[in-house]
C-alpha positions as a Python dict, from the first residue, in 0.01 Angstrom:
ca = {
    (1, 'X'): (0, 0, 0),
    (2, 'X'): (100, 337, -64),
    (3, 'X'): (283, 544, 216),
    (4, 'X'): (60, 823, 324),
    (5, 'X'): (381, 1078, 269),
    (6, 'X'): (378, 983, -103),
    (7, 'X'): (123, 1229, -311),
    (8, 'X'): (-191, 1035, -399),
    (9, 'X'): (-254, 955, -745),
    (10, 'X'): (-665, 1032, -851),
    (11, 'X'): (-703, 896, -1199),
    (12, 'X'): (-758, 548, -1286),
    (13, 'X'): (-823, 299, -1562),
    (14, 'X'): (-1083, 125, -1302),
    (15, 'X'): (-1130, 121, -956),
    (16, 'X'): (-1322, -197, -782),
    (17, 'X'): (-1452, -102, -440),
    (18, 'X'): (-1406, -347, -194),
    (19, 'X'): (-1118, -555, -167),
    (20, 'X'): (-1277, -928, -42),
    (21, 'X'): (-1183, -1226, -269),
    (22, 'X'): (-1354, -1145, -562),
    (23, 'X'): (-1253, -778, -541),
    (24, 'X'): (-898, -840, -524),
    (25, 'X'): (-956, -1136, -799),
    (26, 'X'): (-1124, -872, -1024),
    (27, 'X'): (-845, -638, -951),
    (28, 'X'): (-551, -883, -1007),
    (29, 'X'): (-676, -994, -1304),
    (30, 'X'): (-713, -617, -1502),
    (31, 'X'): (-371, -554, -1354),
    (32, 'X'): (-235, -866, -1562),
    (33, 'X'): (-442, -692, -1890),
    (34, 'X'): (-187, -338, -1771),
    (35, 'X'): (-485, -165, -1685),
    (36, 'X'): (-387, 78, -1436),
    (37, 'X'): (-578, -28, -1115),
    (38, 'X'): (-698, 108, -770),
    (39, 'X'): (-836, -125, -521),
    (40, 'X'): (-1058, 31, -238),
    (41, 'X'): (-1120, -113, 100),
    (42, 'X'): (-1345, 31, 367),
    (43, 'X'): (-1140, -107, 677),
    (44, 'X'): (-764, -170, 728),
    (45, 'X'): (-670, -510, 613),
    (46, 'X'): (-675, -751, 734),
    (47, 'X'): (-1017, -756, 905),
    (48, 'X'): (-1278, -1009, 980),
    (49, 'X'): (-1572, -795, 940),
    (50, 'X'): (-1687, -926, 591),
    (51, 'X'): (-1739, -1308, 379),
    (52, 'X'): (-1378, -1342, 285),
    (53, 'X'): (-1198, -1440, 617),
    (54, 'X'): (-1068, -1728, 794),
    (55, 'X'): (-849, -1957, 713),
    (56, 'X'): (-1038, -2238, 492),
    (57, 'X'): (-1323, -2270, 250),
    (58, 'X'): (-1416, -2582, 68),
    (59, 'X'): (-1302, -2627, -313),
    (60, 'X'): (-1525, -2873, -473),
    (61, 'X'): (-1599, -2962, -871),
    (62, 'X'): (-1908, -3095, -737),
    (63, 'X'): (-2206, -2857, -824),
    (64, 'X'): (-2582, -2957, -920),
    (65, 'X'): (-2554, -2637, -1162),
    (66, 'X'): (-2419, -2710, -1498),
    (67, 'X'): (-2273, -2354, -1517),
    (68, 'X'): (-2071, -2319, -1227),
    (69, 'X'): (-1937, -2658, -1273),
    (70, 'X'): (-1807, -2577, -1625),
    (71, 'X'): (-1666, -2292, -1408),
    (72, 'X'): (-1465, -2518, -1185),
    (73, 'X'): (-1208, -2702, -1409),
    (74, 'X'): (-1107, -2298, -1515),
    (75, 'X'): (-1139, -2200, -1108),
    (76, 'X'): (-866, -2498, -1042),
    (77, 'X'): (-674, -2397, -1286),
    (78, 'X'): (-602, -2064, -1197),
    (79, 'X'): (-560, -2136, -847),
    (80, 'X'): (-256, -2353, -916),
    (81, 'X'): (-158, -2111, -1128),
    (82, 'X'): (-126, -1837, -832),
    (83, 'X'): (45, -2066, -658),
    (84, 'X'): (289, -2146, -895),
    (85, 'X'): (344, -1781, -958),
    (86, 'X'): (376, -1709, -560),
    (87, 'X'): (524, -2004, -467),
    (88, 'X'): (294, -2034, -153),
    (89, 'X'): (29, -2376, -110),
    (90, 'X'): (-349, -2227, -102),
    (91, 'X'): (-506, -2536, -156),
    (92, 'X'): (-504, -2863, -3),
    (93, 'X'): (-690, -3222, -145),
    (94, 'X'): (-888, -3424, 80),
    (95, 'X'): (-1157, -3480, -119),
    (96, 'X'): (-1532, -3438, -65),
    (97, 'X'): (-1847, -3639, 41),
    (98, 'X'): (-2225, -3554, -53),
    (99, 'X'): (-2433, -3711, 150),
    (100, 'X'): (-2802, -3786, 78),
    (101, 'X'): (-3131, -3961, 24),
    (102, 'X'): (-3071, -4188, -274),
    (103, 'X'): (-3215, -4049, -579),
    (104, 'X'): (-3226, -3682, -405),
    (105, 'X'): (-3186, -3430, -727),
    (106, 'X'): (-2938, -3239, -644),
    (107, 'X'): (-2737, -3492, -525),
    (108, 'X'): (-2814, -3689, -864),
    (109, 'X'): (-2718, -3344, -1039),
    (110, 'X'): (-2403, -3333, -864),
    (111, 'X'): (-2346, -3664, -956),
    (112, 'X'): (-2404, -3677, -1315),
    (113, 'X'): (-2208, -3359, -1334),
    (114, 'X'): (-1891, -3511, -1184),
    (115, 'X'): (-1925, -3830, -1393),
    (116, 'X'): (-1927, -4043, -1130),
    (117, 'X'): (-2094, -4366, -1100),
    (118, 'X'): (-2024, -4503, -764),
    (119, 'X'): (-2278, -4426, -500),
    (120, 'X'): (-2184, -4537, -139),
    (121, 'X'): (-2414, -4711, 98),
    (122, 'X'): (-2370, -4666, 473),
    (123, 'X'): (-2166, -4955, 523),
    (124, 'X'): (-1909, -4887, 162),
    (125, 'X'): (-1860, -4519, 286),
    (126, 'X'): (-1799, -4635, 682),
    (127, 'X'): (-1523, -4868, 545),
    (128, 'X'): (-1361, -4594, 310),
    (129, 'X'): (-1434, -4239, 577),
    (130, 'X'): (-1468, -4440, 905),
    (131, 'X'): (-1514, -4096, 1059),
    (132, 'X'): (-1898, -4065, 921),
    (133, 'X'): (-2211, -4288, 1043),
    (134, 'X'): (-2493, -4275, 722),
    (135, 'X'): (-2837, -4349, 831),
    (136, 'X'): (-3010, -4660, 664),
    (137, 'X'): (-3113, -4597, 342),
    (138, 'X'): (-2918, -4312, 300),
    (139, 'X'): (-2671, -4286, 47),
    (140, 'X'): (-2301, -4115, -5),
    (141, 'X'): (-2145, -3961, -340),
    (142, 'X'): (-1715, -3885, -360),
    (143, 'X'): (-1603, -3591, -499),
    (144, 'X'): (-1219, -3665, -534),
    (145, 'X'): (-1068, -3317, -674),
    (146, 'X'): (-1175, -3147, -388),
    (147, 'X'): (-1033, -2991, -81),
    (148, 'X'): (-939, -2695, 115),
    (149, 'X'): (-878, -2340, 29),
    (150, 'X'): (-658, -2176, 276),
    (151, 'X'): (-872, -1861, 249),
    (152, 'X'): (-642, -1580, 439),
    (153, 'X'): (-365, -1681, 288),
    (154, 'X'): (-553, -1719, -93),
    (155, 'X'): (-674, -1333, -4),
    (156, 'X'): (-306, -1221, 88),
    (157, 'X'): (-128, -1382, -214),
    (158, 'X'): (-370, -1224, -444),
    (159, 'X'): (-333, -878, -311),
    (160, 'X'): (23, -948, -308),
    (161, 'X'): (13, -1033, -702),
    (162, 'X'): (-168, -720, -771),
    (163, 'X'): (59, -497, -629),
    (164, 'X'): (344, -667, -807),
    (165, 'X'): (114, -607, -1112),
    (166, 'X'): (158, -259, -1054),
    (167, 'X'): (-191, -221, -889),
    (168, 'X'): (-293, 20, -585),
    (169, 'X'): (-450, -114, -310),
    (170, 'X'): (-557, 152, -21),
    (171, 'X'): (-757, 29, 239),
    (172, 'X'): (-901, 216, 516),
    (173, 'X'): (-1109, 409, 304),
    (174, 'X'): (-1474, 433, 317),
    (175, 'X'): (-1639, 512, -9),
    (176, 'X'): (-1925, 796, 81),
    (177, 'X'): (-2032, 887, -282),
    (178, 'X'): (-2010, 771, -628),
    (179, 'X'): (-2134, 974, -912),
    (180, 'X'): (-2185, 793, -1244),
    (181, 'X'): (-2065, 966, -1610),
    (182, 'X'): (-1826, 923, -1837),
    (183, 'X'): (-1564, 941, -1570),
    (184, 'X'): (-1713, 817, -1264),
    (185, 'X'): (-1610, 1023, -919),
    (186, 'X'): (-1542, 839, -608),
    (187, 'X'): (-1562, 1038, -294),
    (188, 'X'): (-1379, 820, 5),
    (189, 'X'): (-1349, 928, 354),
    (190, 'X'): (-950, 1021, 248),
    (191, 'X'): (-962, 1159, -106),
    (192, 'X'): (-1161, 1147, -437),
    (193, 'X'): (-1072, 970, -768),
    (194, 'X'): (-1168, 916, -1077),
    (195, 'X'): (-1190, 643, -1346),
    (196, 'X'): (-1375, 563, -1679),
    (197, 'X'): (-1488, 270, -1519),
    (198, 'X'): (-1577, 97, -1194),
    (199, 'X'): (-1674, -239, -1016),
    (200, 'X'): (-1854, -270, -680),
    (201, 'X'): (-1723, -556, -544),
    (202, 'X'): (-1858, -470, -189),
    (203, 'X'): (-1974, -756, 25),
    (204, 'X'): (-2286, -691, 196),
    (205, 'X'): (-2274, -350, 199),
    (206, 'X'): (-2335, -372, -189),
    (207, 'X'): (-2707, -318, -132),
    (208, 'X'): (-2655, 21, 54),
    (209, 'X'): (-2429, 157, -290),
    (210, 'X'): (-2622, 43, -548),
    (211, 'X'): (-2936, 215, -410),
    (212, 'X'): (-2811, 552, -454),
    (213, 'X'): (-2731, 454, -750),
    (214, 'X'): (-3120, 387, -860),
    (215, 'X'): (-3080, 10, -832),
    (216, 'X'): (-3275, -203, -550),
    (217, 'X'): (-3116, -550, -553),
    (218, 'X'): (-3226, -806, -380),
    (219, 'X'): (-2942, -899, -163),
    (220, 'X'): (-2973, -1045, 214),
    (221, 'X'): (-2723, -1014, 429),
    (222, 'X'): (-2645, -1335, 670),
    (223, 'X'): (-2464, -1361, 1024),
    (224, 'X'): (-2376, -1748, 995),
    (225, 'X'): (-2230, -1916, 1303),
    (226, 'X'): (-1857, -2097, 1186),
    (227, 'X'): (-1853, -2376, 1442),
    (228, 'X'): (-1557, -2600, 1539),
    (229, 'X'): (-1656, -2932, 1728),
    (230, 'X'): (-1346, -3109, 1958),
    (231, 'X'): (-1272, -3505, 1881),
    (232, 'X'): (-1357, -3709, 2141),
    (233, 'X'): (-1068, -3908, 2106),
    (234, 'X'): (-762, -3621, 2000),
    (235, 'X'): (-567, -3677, 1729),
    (236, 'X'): (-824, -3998, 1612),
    (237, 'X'): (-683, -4111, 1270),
    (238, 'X'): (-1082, -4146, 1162),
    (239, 'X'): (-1153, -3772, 1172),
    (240, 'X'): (-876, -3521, 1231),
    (241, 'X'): (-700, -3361, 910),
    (242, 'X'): (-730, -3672, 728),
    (243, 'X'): (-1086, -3654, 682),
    (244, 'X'): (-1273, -3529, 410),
    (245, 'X'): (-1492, -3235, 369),
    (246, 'X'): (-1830, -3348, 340),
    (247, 'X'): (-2159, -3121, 244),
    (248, 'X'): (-2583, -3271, 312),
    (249, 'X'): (-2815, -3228, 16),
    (250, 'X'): (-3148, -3308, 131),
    (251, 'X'): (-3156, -3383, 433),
    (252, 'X'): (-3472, -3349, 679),
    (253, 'X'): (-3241, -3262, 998),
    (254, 'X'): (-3069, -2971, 779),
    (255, 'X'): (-3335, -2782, 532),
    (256, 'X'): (-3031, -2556, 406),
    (257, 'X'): (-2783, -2792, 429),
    (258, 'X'): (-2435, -2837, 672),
    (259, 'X'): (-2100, -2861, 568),
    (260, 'X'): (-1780, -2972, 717),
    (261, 'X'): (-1397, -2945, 691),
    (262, 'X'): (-1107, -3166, 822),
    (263, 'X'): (-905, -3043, 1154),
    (264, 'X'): (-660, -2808, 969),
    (265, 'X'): (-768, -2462, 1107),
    (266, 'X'): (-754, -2591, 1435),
    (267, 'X'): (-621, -2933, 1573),
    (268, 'X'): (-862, -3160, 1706),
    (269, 'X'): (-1157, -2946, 1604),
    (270, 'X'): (-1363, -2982, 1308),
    (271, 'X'): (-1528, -2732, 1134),
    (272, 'X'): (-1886, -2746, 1091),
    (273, 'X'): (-2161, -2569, 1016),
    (274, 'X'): (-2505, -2503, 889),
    (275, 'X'): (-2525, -2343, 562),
    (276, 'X'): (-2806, -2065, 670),
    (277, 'X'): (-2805, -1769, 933),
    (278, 'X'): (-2975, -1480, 1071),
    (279, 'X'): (-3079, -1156, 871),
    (280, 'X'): (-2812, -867, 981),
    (281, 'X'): (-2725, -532, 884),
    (282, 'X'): (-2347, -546, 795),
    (283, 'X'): (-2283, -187, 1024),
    (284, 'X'): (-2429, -374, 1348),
    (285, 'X'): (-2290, -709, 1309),
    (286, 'X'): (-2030, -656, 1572),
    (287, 'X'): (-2300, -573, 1805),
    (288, 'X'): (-2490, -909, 1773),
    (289, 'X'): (-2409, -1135, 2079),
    (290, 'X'): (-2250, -1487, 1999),
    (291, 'X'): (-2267, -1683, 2327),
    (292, 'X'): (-2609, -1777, 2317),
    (293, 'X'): (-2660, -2100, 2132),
    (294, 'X'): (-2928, -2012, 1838),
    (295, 'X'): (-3129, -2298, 1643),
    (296, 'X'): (-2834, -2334, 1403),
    (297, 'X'): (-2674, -2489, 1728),
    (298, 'X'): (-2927, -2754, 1810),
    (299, 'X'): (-2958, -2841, 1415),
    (300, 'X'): (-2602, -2915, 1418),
    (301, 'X'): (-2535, -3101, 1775),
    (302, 'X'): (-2807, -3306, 1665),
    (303, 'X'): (-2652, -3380, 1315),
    (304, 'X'): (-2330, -3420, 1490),
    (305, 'X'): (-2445, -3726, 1723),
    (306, 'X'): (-2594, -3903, 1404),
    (307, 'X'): (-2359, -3860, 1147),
    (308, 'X'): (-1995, -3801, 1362),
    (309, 'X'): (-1981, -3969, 1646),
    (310, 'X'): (-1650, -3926, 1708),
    (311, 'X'): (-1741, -3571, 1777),
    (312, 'X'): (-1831, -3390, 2082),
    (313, 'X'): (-2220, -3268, 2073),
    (314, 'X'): (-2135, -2901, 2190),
    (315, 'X'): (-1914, -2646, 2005),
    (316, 'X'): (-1586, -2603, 2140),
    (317, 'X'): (-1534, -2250, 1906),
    (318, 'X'): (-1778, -1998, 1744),
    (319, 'X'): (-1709, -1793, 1498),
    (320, 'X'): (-1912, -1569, 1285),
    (321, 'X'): (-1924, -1485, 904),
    (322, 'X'): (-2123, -1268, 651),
    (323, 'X'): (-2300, -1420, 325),
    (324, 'X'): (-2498, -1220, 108),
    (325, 'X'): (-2780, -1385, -36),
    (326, 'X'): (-2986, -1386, -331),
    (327, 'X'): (-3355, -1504, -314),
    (328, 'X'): (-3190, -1797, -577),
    (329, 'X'): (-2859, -1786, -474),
    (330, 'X'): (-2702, -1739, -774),
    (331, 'X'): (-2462, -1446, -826),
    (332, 'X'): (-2502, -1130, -975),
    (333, 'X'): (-2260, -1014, -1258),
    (334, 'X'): (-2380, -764, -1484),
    (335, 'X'): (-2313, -394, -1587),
    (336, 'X'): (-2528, -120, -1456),
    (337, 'X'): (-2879, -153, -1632),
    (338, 'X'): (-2837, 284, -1651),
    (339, 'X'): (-2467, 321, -1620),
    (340, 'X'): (-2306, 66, -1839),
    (341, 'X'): (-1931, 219, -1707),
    (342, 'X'): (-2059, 43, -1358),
    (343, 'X'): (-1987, -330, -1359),
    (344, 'X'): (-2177, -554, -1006),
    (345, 'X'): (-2040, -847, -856),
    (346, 'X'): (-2271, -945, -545),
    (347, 'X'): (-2495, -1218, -411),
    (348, 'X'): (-2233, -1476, -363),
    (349, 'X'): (-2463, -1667, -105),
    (350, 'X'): (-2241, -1883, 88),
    (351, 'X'): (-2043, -2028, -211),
    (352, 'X'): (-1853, -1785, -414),
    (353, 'X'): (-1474, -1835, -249),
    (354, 'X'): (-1387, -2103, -455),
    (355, 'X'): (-1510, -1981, -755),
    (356, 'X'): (-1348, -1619, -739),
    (357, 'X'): (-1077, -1610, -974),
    (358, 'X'): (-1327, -1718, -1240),
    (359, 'X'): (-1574, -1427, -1136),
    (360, 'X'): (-1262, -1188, -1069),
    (361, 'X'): (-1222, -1271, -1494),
    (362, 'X'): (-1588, -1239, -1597),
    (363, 'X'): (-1628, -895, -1406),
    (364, 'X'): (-1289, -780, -1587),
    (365, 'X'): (-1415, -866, -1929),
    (366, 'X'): (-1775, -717, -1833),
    (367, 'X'): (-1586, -388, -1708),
    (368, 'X'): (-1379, -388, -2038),
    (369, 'X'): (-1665, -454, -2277),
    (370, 'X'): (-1562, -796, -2389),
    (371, 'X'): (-1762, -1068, -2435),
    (372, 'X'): (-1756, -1328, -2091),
    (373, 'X'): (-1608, -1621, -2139),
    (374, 'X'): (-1902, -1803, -1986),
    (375, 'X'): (-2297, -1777, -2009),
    (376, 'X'): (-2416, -1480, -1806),
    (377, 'X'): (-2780, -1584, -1839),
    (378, 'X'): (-2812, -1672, -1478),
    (379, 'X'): (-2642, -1383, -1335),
    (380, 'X'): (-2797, -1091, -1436),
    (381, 'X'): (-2921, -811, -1256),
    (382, 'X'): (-3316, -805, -1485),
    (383, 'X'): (-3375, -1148, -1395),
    (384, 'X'): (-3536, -973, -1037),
    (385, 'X'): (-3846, -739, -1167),
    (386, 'X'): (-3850, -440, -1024),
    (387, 'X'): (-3480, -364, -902),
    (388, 'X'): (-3474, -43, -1133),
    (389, 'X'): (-3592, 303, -1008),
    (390, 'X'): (-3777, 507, -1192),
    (391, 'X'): (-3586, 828, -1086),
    (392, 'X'): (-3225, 886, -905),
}
């Protein structure tokens, strides 16, 4: 980052505003095209107060959408290629489990997608993971290329690259104003700047910018609980870092579904968690008490006993995160609908880490005017009615 003695540049080829994973993807990857590149972030880095923290996220190929899983074999790709450019390991294979009624569509989705064949019974998938219990009749699918992000570290090493790129990155600086035109202004709480073009990368404060810029997206904000449950048995060679991740798909204990990682954050305690929260404005998350166990809580300790028994039944470690949410949970990545200069990347709902430096490269070639490499069908800002305003 730039020393606050050195005179601040205020012209631009693009600035992205907010500098979470897909920000700083975005950013990284229109410093590789030489565009000349300023990366805004509201609080001083690092912080925990948005979706990109902590220090794993699951990497799967496994998706019951056909268009993010054409995504993934790109996503993979350019992972490995950050960390051959960076020398530095952000990903790490254990593989995945999707567990299931048999015949569950999403799970079959998943399935077919992966072109996979083998579906595990309770008994196959106890002999290969003897960490997880299945219930009778209940079904397991493997999803072998995946594994573990290691997210702080993904989110450092891209920053990192940018800058080398020749990017800016200032963070501690809140944006208060943006006024759209053929060079669009940016008023921060430390100076003003100026660019042809501009992506609002934002988090869950997205909603807040693009209304004052006539749009009204549909974007819930989410304070999920990050759990960590201790082994009963520490260091058991049936759970521990050696485990997979796993992730429920229609389950009746878990409407929204609960994930898991292996023991790598912390040892002995495995991460996991349901895959829903609580409604939250981003500006009072902080003040939103964490030591009273919530429904999330009971959902999982009950999950927990069933399916990992070699678990303790009460969290050891509670964390919290932010998703923002889309009533379908797809992403939005689309220009401006009035101000075609102003590119959106927003609504990753729970499961956009993995899948950033693909988005980082479709919000680059939106903010350029090139045609996206992939379909954009399914992310586009007019698929919600209504989310233009008649007047500014």
């Amino acid at each position: 980052m730039t020393a606050p003695s050195q005179p601040q540049k205020s012209t631009y080829d693009v600035i992205v505003i907010g500098a979470g994973i897909q920000g700083s993807f975005t950013a990284y990857h229109l410093a590789q095209r030489h565009k000349d590149t300023l990366l805004l972030e509201q609080f001083l880095l690092p912080h925990s107060r948005g979706s990109s923290h902590g220090q794993s996220r699951i990497i799967r190929s496994a998706y019951a959408q056909e268009y993010y899983s054409r995504m993934m074999p790109e996503s993979f790709r350019l992972w490995r290629q950050l960390e051959a450019e960076t020398g530095t390991t952000l990903y790490r294979q254990t593989g995945l489990v999707l567990l299931g009624p048999p015949g569950e569509p999403e799970l079959e989705a998943c399935r077919r997608n992966l072109g996979v064949d083998e579906v595990l019974g309770p008994a196959a998938l106890a002999q290969r993971f003897p960490g997880f219990r299945l219930q009778a009749g209940q079904v397991a699918v493997v999803d072998t290329t995946a594994g573990v992000l290691f997210a702080d570290r993904a989110l450092r090493t891209v920053q990192e690259v940018f800058r080398r790129h020749g990017g800016t990155l200032r963070d501690g600086q809140k944006v208060l104003h943006i006024e759209p035109g053929p060079m669009v202004t940016v008023t921060t709480t430390a100076g003003v700047y100026k660019a042809p073009r501009i992506i609002i990368t934002a988090g869950a404060w997205t909603g807040a910018f693009v209304e004052k810029l006539g749009l009204r997206l549909p974007l819930q904000p989410l304070r999920i609980d990050v759990c960590y449950w201790r082994e009963k048995q520490p260091g058991s060679a049936s759970l521990g870092s050696v485990s997979p991740c796993f992730l429920t798909l229609g389950l009746s204990q878990a409407p929204h579904g609960i994930y898991g990682l292996p023991s790598i954050e912390y040892p002995g305690l495995m991460k996991v968690s349901h895959h829903h929260g609580s409604p939250i404005d981003p500006e009072k998350r902080d003040q939103t008490s964490s030591s009273t166990p919530g429904p999330d809580i009971a959902i999982l300790s009950s999950f927990i006993s069933s399916y990992l028994p070699g678990l303790e039944t009460q969290p050891a470690l509670r964390e919290t995160c932010l998703y923002t949410n889309t009533p379908d949970e797809d992403f939005i990545l689309d220009r401006h609908p009035k101000f075609s200069n102003i590119v959106i990347g927003a609504g990753f709902s729970g499961h956009g880490f993995k899948l950033a430096p693909v988005v980082g490269k479709l919000l680059c070639e939106l903010s350029l005017g090139e045609e996206p490499s992939y379909n954009m069908a399914h992310f586009t800002i007019t698929r919600f009615p209504g989310v233009l305003r008649a007047a500014l």
